[in-house]
Coordinates of C-alpha atoms in Angstrom, one line a residue:
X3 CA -16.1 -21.7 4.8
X4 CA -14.7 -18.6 3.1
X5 CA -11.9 -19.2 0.3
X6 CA -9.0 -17.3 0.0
X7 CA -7.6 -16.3 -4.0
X8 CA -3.9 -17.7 -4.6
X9 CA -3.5 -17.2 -7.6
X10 CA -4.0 -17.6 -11.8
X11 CA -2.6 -17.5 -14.9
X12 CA -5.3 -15.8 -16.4
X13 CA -5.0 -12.2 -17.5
X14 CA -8.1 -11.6 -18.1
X15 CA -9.8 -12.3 -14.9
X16 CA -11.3 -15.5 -16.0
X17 CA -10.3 -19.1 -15.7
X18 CA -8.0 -20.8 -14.6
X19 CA -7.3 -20.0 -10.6
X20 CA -6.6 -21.8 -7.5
X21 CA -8.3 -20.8 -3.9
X22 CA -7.7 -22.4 -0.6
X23 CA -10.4 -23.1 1.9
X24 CA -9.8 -21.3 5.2
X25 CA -9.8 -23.8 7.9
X26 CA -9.0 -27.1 5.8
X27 CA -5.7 -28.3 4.2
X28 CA -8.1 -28.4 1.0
X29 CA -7.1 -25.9 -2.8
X30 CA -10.4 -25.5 -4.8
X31 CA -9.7 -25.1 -8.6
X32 CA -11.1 -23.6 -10.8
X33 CA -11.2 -24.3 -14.8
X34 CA -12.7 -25.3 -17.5
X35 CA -15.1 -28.5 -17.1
X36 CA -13.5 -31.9 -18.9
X37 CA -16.6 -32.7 -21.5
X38 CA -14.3 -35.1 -23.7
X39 CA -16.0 -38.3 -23.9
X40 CA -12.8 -40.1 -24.7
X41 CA -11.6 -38.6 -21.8
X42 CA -14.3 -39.2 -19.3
X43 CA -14.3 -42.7 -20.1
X44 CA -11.3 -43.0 -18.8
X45 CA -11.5 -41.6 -15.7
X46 CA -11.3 -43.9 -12.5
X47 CA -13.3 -44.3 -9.2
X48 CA -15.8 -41.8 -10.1
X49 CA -18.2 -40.9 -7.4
X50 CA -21.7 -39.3 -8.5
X51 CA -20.3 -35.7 -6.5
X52 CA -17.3 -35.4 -8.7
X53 CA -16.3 -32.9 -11.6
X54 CA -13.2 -32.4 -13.2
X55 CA -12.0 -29.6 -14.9
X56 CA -8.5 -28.4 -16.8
X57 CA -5.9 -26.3 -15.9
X58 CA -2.8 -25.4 -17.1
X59 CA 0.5 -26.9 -15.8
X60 CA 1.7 -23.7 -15.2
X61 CA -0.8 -23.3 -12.5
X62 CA 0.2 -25.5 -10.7
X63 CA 4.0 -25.4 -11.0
X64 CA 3.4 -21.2 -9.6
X65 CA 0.7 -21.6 -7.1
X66 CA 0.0 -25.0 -5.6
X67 CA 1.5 -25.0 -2.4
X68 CA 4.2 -27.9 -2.1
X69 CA 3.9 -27.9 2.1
X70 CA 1.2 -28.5 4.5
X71 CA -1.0 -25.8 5.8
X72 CA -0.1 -23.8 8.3
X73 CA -1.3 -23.6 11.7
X74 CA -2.4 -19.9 13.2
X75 CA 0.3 -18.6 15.3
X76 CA -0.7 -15.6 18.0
X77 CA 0.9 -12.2 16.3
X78 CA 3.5 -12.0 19.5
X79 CA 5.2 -15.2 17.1
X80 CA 7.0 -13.1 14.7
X81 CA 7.7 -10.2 16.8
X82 CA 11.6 -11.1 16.4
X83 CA 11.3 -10.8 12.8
X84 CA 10.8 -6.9 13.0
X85 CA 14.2 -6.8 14.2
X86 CA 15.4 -9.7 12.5
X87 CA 14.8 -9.4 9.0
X88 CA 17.6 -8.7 6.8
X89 CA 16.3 -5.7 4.0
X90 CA 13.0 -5.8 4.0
X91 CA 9.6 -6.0 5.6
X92 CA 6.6 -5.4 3.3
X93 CA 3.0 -5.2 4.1
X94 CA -0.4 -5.6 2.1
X95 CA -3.4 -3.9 4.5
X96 CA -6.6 -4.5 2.7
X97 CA -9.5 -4.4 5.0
X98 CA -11.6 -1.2 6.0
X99 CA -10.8 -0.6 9.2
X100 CA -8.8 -2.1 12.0
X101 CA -10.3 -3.1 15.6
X102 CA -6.5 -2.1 17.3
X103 CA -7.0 1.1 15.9
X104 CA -10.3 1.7 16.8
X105 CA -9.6 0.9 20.4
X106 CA -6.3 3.2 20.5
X107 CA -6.1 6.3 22.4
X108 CA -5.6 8.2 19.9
X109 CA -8.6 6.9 18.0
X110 CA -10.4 9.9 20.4
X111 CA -8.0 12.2 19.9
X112 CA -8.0 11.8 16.1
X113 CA -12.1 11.9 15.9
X114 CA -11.9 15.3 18.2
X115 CA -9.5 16.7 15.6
X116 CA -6.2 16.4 17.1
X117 CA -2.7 16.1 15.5
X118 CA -2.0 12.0 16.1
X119 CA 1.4 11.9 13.5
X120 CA 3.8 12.9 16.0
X121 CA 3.3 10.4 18.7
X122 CA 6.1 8.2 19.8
X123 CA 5.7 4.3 20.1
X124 CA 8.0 1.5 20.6
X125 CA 7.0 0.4 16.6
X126 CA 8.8 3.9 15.4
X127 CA 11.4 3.5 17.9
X128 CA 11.9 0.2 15.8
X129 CA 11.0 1.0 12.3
X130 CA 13.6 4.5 13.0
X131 CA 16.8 2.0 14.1
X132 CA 15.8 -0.6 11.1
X133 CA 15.9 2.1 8.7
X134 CA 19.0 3.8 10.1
X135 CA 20.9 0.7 9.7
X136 CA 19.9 0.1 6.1
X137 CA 17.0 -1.7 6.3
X138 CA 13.2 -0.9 4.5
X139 CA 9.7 -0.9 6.0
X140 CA 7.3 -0.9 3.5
X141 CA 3.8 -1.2 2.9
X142 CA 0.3 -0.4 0.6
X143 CA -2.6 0.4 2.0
X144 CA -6.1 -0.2 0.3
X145 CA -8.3 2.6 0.3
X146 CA -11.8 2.8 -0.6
X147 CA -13.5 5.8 -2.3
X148 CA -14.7 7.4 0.2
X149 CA -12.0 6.4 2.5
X150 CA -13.8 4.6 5.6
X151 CA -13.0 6.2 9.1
X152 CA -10.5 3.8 9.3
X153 CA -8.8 4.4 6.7
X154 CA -8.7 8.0 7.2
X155 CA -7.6 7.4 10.7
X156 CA -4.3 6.0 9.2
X157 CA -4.1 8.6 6.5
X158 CA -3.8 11.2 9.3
X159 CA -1.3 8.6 11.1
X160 CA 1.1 7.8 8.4
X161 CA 3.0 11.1 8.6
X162 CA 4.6 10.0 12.0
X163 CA 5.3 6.8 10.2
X164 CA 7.0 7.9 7.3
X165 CA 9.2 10.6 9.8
X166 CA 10.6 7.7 11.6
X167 CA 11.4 5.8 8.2
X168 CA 8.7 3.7 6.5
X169 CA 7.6 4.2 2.9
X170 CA 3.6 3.8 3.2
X171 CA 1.7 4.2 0.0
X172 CA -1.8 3.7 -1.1
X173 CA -3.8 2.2 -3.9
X174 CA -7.3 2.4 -4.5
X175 CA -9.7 -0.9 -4.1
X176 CA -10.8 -0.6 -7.1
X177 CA -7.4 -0.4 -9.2
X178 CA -6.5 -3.4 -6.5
X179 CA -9.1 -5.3 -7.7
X180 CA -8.3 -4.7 -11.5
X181 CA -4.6 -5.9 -10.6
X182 CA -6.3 -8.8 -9.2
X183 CA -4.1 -8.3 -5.8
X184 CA -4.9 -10.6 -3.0
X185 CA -7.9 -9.8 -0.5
X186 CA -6.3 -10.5 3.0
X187 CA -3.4 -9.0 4.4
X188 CA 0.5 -10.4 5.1
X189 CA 3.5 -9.4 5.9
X190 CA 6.4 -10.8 3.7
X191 CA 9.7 -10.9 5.1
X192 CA 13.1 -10.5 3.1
X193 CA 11.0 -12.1 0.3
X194 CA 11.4 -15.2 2.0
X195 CA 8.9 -15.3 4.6
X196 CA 4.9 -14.8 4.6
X197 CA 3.0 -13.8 7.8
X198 CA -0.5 -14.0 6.3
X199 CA -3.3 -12.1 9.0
X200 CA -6.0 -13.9 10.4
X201 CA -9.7 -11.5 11.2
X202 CA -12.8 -11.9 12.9
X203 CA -15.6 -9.8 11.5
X204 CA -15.6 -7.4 14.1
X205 CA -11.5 -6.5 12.5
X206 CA -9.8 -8.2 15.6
X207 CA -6.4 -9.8 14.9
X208 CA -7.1 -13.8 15.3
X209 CA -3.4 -14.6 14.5
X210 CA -0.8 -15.1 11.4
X211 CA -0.2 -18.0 9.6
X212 CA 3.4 -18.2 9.0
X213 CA 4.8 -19.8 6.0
X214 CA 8.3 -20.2 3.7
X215 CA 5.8 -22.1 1.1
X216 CA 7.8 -21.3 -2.4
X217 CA 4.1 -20.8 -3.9
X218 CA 3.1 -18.7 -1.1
X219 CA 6.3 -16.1 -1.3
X220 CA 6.1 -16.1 -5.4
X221 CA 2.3 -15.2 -4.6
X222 CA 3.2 -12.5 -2.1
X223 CA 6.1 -11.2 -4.0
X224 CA 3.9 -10.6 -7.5
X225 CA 1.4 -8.9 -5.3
X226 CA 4.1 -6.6 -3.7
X227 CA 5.6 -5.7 -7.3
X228 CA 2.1 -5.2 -8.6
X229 CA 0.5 -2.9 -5.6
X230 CA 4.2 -1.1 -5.4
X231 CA 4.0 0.3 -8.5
X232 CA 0.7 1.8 -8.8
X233 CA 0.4 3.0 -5.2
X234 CA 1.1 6.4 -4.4
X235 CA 2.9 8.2 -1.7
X236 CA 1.4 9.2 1.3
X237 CA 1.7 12.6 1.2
X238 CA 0.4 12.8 -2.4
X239 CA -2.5 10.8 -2.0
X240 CA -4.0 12.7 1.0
X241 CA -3.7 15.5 -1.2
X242 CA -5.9 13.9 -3.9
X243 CA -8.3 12.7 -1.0
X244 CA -8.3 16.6 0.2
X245 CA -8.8 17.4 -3.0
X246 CA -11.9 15.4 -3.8
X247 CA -14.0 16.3 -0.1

């Protein structure tokens, strides 16, 4: 079962962290292993399978989740909240390509060379009325180096994006990586709410699991404030993409 990263205290990219495993209401941790004799000896109902290892309080008190796991919820569940939300909706894209992209229209359009930034949609008619009532859509996108088709598909979308109000920026994977940002992608709600995505390995949306977990929002807030500030604008990182072809 895959694991997903959420979160450490470590700096330095080693030990400790906490992971949960996809599927189960299970957290793996991850530490130091307890060798203190005194220690062990103490321990109780010890089954041959069993480690133990140390981790700092402070782990726990940030990133174990106080709530049970939730359940995946079809996307259409938190449609209301694009409308709903109060200041902001921020989104973390991470993988390398989408499976709703590559089955748009304008996936054709875009690989015969055609202008695909000024197309209206019902999500710009949206993201234009948020905006013009106050409201933010935000969100980072992961790119790799090269830029997979899809992600150059969305480079080349973004500008129709950005004209009807959203602030869409980019951050390499590798720089992600280095910040230690999470792998999967969410959308996080007013700081309040997390909509974490669900894939299949052929990219196709599975679901969300939607959660107000205080260790889940601290999680997706860190990652927003880390990825927002090294991400770059649109506009000037498809120049630097140009710039490197």
């Amino acid at each position: 079962m895959a694991l997903r990263f959420i979160g450490t205290t470590s700096d330095e990219g080693d030990c400790p962290t906490l992971y949960e495993i996809a599927g189960t209401d299970e957290i793996l941790v991850q530490g130091d292993r307890e060798t203190d004799p005194e220690h062990l000896v103490q321990l109780r109902d010890v089954k041959p399978s069993e480690t133990f290892v140390r981790v700092p309080r402070s782990l726990l008190t940030r990133y174990a989740p106080s709530t049970p796991a939730p359940e995946l919820q079809p996307f259409s569940s938190i449609a209301h909240l694009f409308r709903e939300f109060r200041h902001t909706a921020w989104r973390l894209e991470t993988r390398r390509g989408y499976a709703s992209d590559r089955r748009s229209p304008k996936w054709a359009r875009w690989q015969a060379g055609e202008d695909i930034a000024g197309e209206p949609s019902a999500w710009l008619e949206n993201v234009a009325e948020q905006t013009a009532a106050g409201k933010r859509f935000e969100r980072v996108r992961l790119v790799d180096a090269p830029p997979t088709d899809g992600q150059q598909f969305l480079l080349a979308s973004a500008p129709g994006n950005v004209a009807a109000g959203e602030d869409i920026r980019n951050l390499p994977r590798a720089q992600a990586e280095q910040l230690r940002l999470p792998d999967y992608d969410f959308w996080l709600f007013d700081s309040r709410v997390v909509a974490r995505f669900a894939f299949d390995e052929d990219d196709v949306t599975l679901g969300v699991y939607v959660t107000e977990d205080p260790a889940e929002v601290l999680a997706a807030c860190q990652a927003r404030d880390a990825a927002w500030h090294h991400a770059v604008a649109t506009q000037e990182f498809s120049r630097q993409v140009a710039s490197t072809v």
